[in-house]
CSV table of C-alpha atoms in Angstrom, one decimal:
chain,number,residue,atom,x,y,z
A,13,MET,CA,208.9,-127.3,139.0
A,14,LEU,CA,208.4,-129.0,142.4
A,15,LYS,CA,209.4,-125.9,144.3
A,16,ASP,CA,207.1,-123.7,142.2
A,17,SER,CA,204.2,-126.1,143.0
A,18,LEU,CA,204.8,-125.8,146.7
A,19,LYS,CA,204.3,-122.1,146.5
A,20,ASN,CA,200.8,-122.6,145.2
A,21,LYS,CA,198.4,-123.0,148.1
A,22,ASN,CA,196.0,-125.0,146.0
A,23,MET,CA,198.6,-127.7,145.4
A,24,TYR,CA,199.1,-130.6,147.8
A,25,TRP,CA,201.2,-129.4,150.8
A,26,ILE,CA,202.2,-133.0,151.5
A,27,LEU,CA,204.7,-134.5,149.2
A,28,GLY,CA,204.9,-137.9,150.9
A,29,ILE,CA,208.4,-139.1,150.6
A,30,ALA,CA,207.0,-142.6,150.5
A,31,ALA,CA,206.5,-141.9,146.8
A,32,ALA,CA,210.2,-141.3,146.3
A,33,LEU,CA,210.9,-144.6,148.1
A,34,THR,CA,208.5,-146.3,145.7
A,35,LEU,CA,210.4,-144.9,142.7
A,36,ILE,CA,213.6,-146.3,144.1
A,37,GLY,CA,212.0,-149.6,144.6
A,38,ILE,CA,210.9,-149.7,141.0
A,39,VAL,CA,214.4,-149.1,139.8
A,40,LEU,CA,215.8,-151.8,142.0
A,41,SER,CA,213.2,-154.3,141.0
A,42,SER,CA,214.4,-154.2,137.4
A,43,MET,CA,217.8,-155.4,138.5
A,44,PRO,CA,218.6,-159.2,138.3
A,45,GLY,CA,217.8,-161.1,141.5
A,46,ARG,CA,215.6,-158.3,142.8
A,47,GLU,CA,212.0,-159.1,143.9
A,48,THR,CA,209.2,-156.8,142.8
A,49,PRO,CA,208.2,-154.6,145.8
A,50,PRO,CA,204.7,-154.8,147.1
A,51,ALA,CA,202.1,-152.4,145.7
A,52,ARG,CA,201.9,-149.1,147.5
A,53,LYS,CA,198.8,-148.6,149.7
A,54,PRO,CA,196.5,-145.8,148.5
A,55,LEU,CA,196.7,-142.6,150.6
A,56,ALA,CA,194.3,-142.6,153.6
A,57,PRO,CA,191.9,-139.7,153.8
A,58,GLU,CA,193.9,-138.2,156.7
A,59,VAL,CA,196.6,-137.6,154.1
A,60,SER,CA,194.8,-137.2,150.8
A,61,GLU,CA,192.3,-134.6,152.1
A,62,ILE,CA,195.1,-132.1,153.0
A,63,LYS,CA,195.4,-129.6,150.2
A,64,GLU,CA,197.4,-126.9,151.8
A,65,GLU,CA,199.7,-126.3,154.8
A,66,PRO,CA,197.7,-126.9,158.0
A,67,THR,CA,197.3,-124.3,160.8
A,68,VAL,CA,197.9,-125.8,164.2
A,69,SER,CA,197.0,-124.6,167.7
A,70,VAL,CA,199.7,-124.7,170.3
A,71,PHE,CA,199.1,-124.5,174.0
A,72,ARG,CA,201.9,-122.6,175.8
A,73,HIS,CA,202.3,-123.8,179.4
A,74,ALA,CA,204.2,-120.7,180.6
A,75,THR,CA,201.3,-118.3,179.7
A,76,GLY,CA,198.3,-120.7,179.6
A,77,LYS,CA,197.4,-119.2,176.3
A,78,THR,CA,196.8,-120.9,172.9
A,79,GLU,CA,198.7,-119.7,169.8
A,80,GLN,CA,197.7,-120.4,166.1
A,81,MET,CA,200.5,-120.8,163.5
A,82,PRO,CA,201.3,-122.6,160.3
A,83,LEU,CA,202.6,-126.1,160.8
A,84,GLU,CA,206.0,-125.3,159.2
A,85,LYS,CA,206.5,-122.4,161.6
A,86,TYR,CA,205.7,-124.7,164.5
A,87,LEU,CA,208.2,-127.2,163.3
A,88,GLU,CA,211.0,-124.6,163.5
A,89,GLY,CA,210.3,-124.3,167.2
A,90,VAL,CA,210.2,-128.1,167.6
A,91,ILE,CA,213.6,-128.7,166.0
A,92,ALA,CA,215.1,-125.8,167.9
A,93,ALA,CA,214.0,-127.3,171.2
A,94,GLU,CA,214.5,-130.9,170.4
A,95,ILE,CA,218.0,-130.9,168.9
A,96,GLY,CA,219.2,-127.4,168.3
A,97,PRO,CA,221.2,-126.0,165.4
A,98,LYS,CA,224.6,-127.6,166.1
A,99,PHE,CA,224.2,-130.5,163.7
A,100,PRO,CA,224.9,-130.9,159.9
A,101,ALA,CA,222.2,-129.8,157.5
A,102,GLU,CA,221.2,-133.4,156.7
A,103,ALA,CA,220.6,-134.2,160.4
A,104,LEU,CA,218.4,-131.1,160.7
A,105,GLN,CA,216.5,-132.0,157.6
A,106,ALA,CA,215.9,-135.6,158.8
A,107,GLN,CA,214.7,-134.2,162.1
A,108,ALA,CA,212.3,-131.9,160.3
A,109,ILE,CA,210.8,-134.8,158.3
A,110,VAL,CA,210.4,-137.0,161.4
A,111,ALA,CA,209.0,-134.2,163.5
A,112,ARG,CA,206.5,-133.3,160.7
A,113,SER,CA,205.4,-136.9,160.4
A,114,MET,CA,205.0,-137.3,164.1
A,115,THR,CA,203.1,-134.1,164.5
A,116,MET,CA,200.6,-135.0,161.8
A,117,ALA,CA,200.2,-138.6,163.2
A,118,LYS,CA,199.4,-137.2,166.6
A,119,ILE,CA,197.1,-134.5,165.4
A,120,VAL,CA,194.9,-136.8,163.3
A,121,ARG,CA,194.6,-138.9,166.5
A,122,GLY,CA,193.3,-135.9,168.5
A,123,GLY,CA,196.6,-134.2,169.5
A,124,VAL,CA,196.2,-132.9,173.1
A,125,LYS,CA,192.6,-131.9,172.8
A,126,ASN,CA,191.7,-134.1,175.7
A,127,VAL,CA,194.2,-132.1,177.9
A,128,HIS,CA,194.4,-128.6,176.5
A,129,ASN,CA,191.8,-128.6,173.7
A,130,THR,CA,194.5,-127.8,171.2
A,131,ASP,CA,196.4,-129.7,168.5
A,132,THR,CA,199.8,-129.4,170.2
A,133,CYS,CA,201.6,-128.0,173.2
A,134,ASP,CA,205.1,-127.2,174.2
A,135,LEU,CA,205.5,-129.8,176.9
A,136,PRO,CA,207.6,-132.8,175.8
A,137,GLU,CA,205.7,-135.2,178.1
A,138,HIS,CA,202.4,-134.3,176.3
A,139,PHE,CA,203.6,-133.7,172.8
A,140,GLN,CA,207.0,-132.3,171.7
A,141,ALA,CA,209.4,-129.7,173.0
A,142,TYR,CA,209.0,-126.3,171.4
A,143,ASP,CA,210.9,-123.1,171.7
A,144,LEU,CA,210.6,-120.5,168.9
A,145,LYS,CA,213.2,-118.2,170.5
A,146,LYS,CA,216.0,-120.7,169.8
A,147,VAL,CA,215.3,-120.9,166.0
A,148,THR,CA,218.3,-120.2,163.8
A,149,PRO,CA,218.7,-119.6,160.1
A,150,ALA,CA,220.0,-123.2,159.7
A,151,ILE,CA,216.9,-124.6,161.4
A,152,SER,CA,214.6,-122.5,159.2
A,153,LYS,CA,216.4,-123.6,156.1
A,154,ALA,CA,216.1,-127.3,157.1
A,155,VAL,CA,212.3,-126.9,157.5
A,156,LYS,CA,212.1,-125.0,154.2
A,157,ASP,CA,214.2,-127.5,152.3
A,158,THR,CA,211.9,-130.4,153.4
A,159,ARG,CA,208.7,-128.5,153.2
A,160,GLY,CA,205.7,-130.8,153.3
A,161,GLN,CA,207.7,-134.0,153.3
A,162,VAL,CA,206.4,-136.8,155.6
A,163,LEU,CA,206.9,-140.5,156.1
A,164,LEU,CA,203.9,-142.7,155.5
A,165,HIS,CA,203.1,-146.3,156.4
A,166,GLU,CA,200.4,-148.0,154.5
A,167,GLY,CA,199.1,-144.6,153.3
A,168,LYS,CA,198.9,-143.1,156.8
A,169,PHE,CA,201.1,-140.7,158.6
A,170,ALA,CA,203.8,-142.8,160.3
A,171,TYR,CA,203.8,-142.5,164.1
A,172,LEU,CA,207.5,-142.0,164.8
A,173,LEU,CA,209.7,-141.7,167.8
A,174,PHE,CA,213.1,-140.0,168.0
A,175,HIS,CA,215.9,-139.8,170.5
A,176,SER,CA,219.2,-138.2,171.1
A,177,TYR,CA,221.0,-141.5,171.7
A,178,ALA,CA,219.8,-145.0,171.5
A,179,GLY,CA,222.8,-146.9,172.7
A,180,PRO,CA,223.9,-149.8,170.5
A,181,LYS,CA,220.2,-150.7,169.6
A,182,THR,CA,216.9,-148.9,169.3
A,183,ALA,CA,214.1,-150.0,171.6
A,184,ASP,CA,211.1,-152.3,171.1
A,185,LEU,CA,207.8,-150.5,171.8
A,186,ARG,CA,207.1,-152.9,174.6
A,187,GLU,CA,210.3,-151.6,176.4
A,188,GLY,CA,209.3,-148.0,176.3
A,189,PHE,CA,206.0,-147.2,174.7
A,190,PRO,CA,203.6,-150.2,175.1
A,191,GLU,CA,200.6,-148.0,174.5
A,192,LEU,CA,201.8,-147.5,170.9
A,193,THR,CA,201.9,-151.2,170.0
A,194,LYS,CA,198.5,-151.0,168.3
A,195,ILE,CA,199.6,-148.0,166.3
A,196,ALA,CA,203.2,-148.6,165.2
A,197,ASP,CA,204.2,-152.2,166.1
A,198,SER,CA,204.3,-153.3,162.5
A,199,TYR,CA,207.1,-150.8,161.5
A,200,ILE,CA,209.0,-149.8,164.7
A,201,GLU,CA,211.4,-152.5,165.6
A,202,VAL,CA,214.8,-153.1,167.2
A,203,VAL,CA,217.7,-152.3,164.9
A,204,ASP,CA,221.4,-151.7,165.4
A,205,SER,CA,222.4,-148.1,166.0
A,206,PRO,CA,225.9,-147.7,164.5
A,207,GLY,CA,225.8,-143.9,165.1
A,208,ALA,CA,226.3,-144.6,168.8
A,209,LYS,CA,230.0,-144.5,168.4
A,210,TYR,CA,229.8,-140.8,167.5
A,211,ALA,CA,227.9,-139.8,170.6
A,212,PRO,CA,229.7,-137.6,173.1
A,213,ASP,CA,231.1,-139.5,176.1
A,214,ASP,CA,228.9,-137.6,178.6
A,215,VAL,CA,225.9,-139.0,176.6
A,216,LYS,CA,227.2,-142.6,176.4
A,217,GLN,CA,228.1,-142.8,180.0
A,218,TRP,CA,226.0,-141.4,182.8
A,219,GLU,CA,224.8,-142.1,186.3
A,220,ALA,CA,221.8,-141.1,188.4
A,221,THR,CA,221.5,-140.9,192.2
A,222,ILE,CA,217.9,-141.5,193.4
A,223,PRO,CA,217.0,-141.0,197.0
A,224,ARG,CA,216.0,-144.2,198.7
A,225,GLY,CA,212.8,-142.7,199.9
A,226,GLU,CA,211.8,-141.8,196.4
A,227,LEU,CA,212.3,-145.3,195.2
A,228,GLN,CA,210.4,-146.6,198.2
A,229,ASN,CA,207.4,-144.5,197.2
A,230,ILE,CA,207.6,-145.9,193.7
A,231,PHE,CA,208.0,-149.6,194.6
A,232,GLY,CA,205.8,-149.5,197.6
A,233,SER,CA,206.3,-149.6,201.4
A,234,GLY,CA,206.7,-153.4,201.4
A,235,ALA,CA,209.5,-153.4,198.7
A,236,ASN,CA,213.0,-154.5,199.8
A,237,LEU,CA,215.3,-152.1,198.0
A,238,ASP,CA,218.3,-154.1,199.2
A,239,GLU,CA,217.2,-156.8,196.7
A,240,ILE,CA,216.5,-154.5,193.7
A,241,LYS,CA,217.3,-156.2,190.3
A,242,ILE,CA,216.3,-156.4,186.7
A,243,THR,CA,214.2,-159.6,186.3
A,244,LYS,CA,213.0,-159.2,182.7
A,245,LYS,CA,214.6,-157.6,179.6
A,246,GLY,CA,213.2,-156.8,176.2
A,247,PRO,CA,214.6,-157.6,172.7
A,248,SER,CA,217.1,-154.7,172.8
A,249,GLY,CA,218.3,-155.6,176.4
A,250,ARG,CA,216.3,-152.8,178.1
A,251,ALA,CA,214.7,-153.5,181.4
A,252,ILE,CA,211.1,-154.4,181.3
A,253,ASP,CA,210.6,-155.6,184.9
A,254,ILE,CA,212.6,-154.3,187.9
A,255,THR,CA,212.0,-156.1,191.1
A,256,ALA,CA,212.7,-155.1,194.7
A,257,GLY,CA,211.8,-158.1,196.9
A,258,ASN,CA,208.2,-159.0,196.2
A,259,ALA,CA,207.4,-155.7,194.4
A,260,THR,CA,207.8,-155.3,190.6
A,261,VAL,CA,207.8,-152.1,188.6
A,262,LYS,CA,207.9,-151.8,184.8
A,263,GLY,CA,211.1,-150.2,183.5
A,264,TYR,CA,209.2,-147.6,181.4
A,265,ASP,CA,207.0,-146.7,184.4
A,266,LEU,CA,210.1,-146.2,186.6
A,267,ARG,CA,211.7,-143.9,184.0
A,268,LYS,CA,208.5,-142.0,183.5
A,269,ARG,CA,208.1,-141.4,187.2
A,270,LEU,CA,211.7,-140.4,187.8
A,271,GLY,CA,211.9,-138.4,184.6
A,272,ALA,CA,213.7,-139.1,181.3
A,273,GLN,CA,216.4,-136.5,182.1
A,274,ARG,CA,217.3,-138.3,185.3
A,275,LEU,CA,216.9,-141.9,184.2
A,276,LYS,CA,218.1,-141.4,180.7
A,277,SER,CA,217.7,-145.1,179.7
A,278,THR,CA,216.6,-148.5,180.9
A,279,LEU,CA,219.3,-150.2,178.8
């Protein structure tokens, strides 16, 4: 019945898996010793007003052109570029739900209209990675199997972050995305990441060589790079302040300027 409903364009495109979580909570609350879960927030207009699959505009940096496509088609390209097909079906499905939630949360906040006048783009630094050429049947199936499913927080699209490897703990927003504290601080927090033990060795252990002149430009001409050290850490242990003599740079700023592929973590 549910699958048939999804085929009808007049039916809600968004399922809102928060509803499923609420049902689970109701079952648990009837068990001895369980507290009654708080009432679920009503859906915000940004969610309730969507009646069918959205069409999104995607700015392509290689061509400088804008493409229009259904959201679910766009998500196939996101998953292909962000994690690729070499993961179990459940991992691809989880990525589809998170990417869909993140995409909608960003779009309702303006997307990249201030940069490209579009909903999305294919540059990870601006929005999310995207590569439709890398889509495989497994990726398409993961998107299809989770069609319309999103994560909600207090009736709104949850602004989510994802990563390839979080080390032993996920990061606090202040350690990596301080600009998001007003949006997602109430539900993104530091938690243990037990899956870290399954990460490949070349992901868990890495090193980066940064030219001294490049660091000097970042810290300033008066910085003493012979005295560089971490002077403040966040709740997960990631560097917040990195000091070189009398000059201090935020850990997330240093990573942003060097590039996330070079400085893979501040942990």
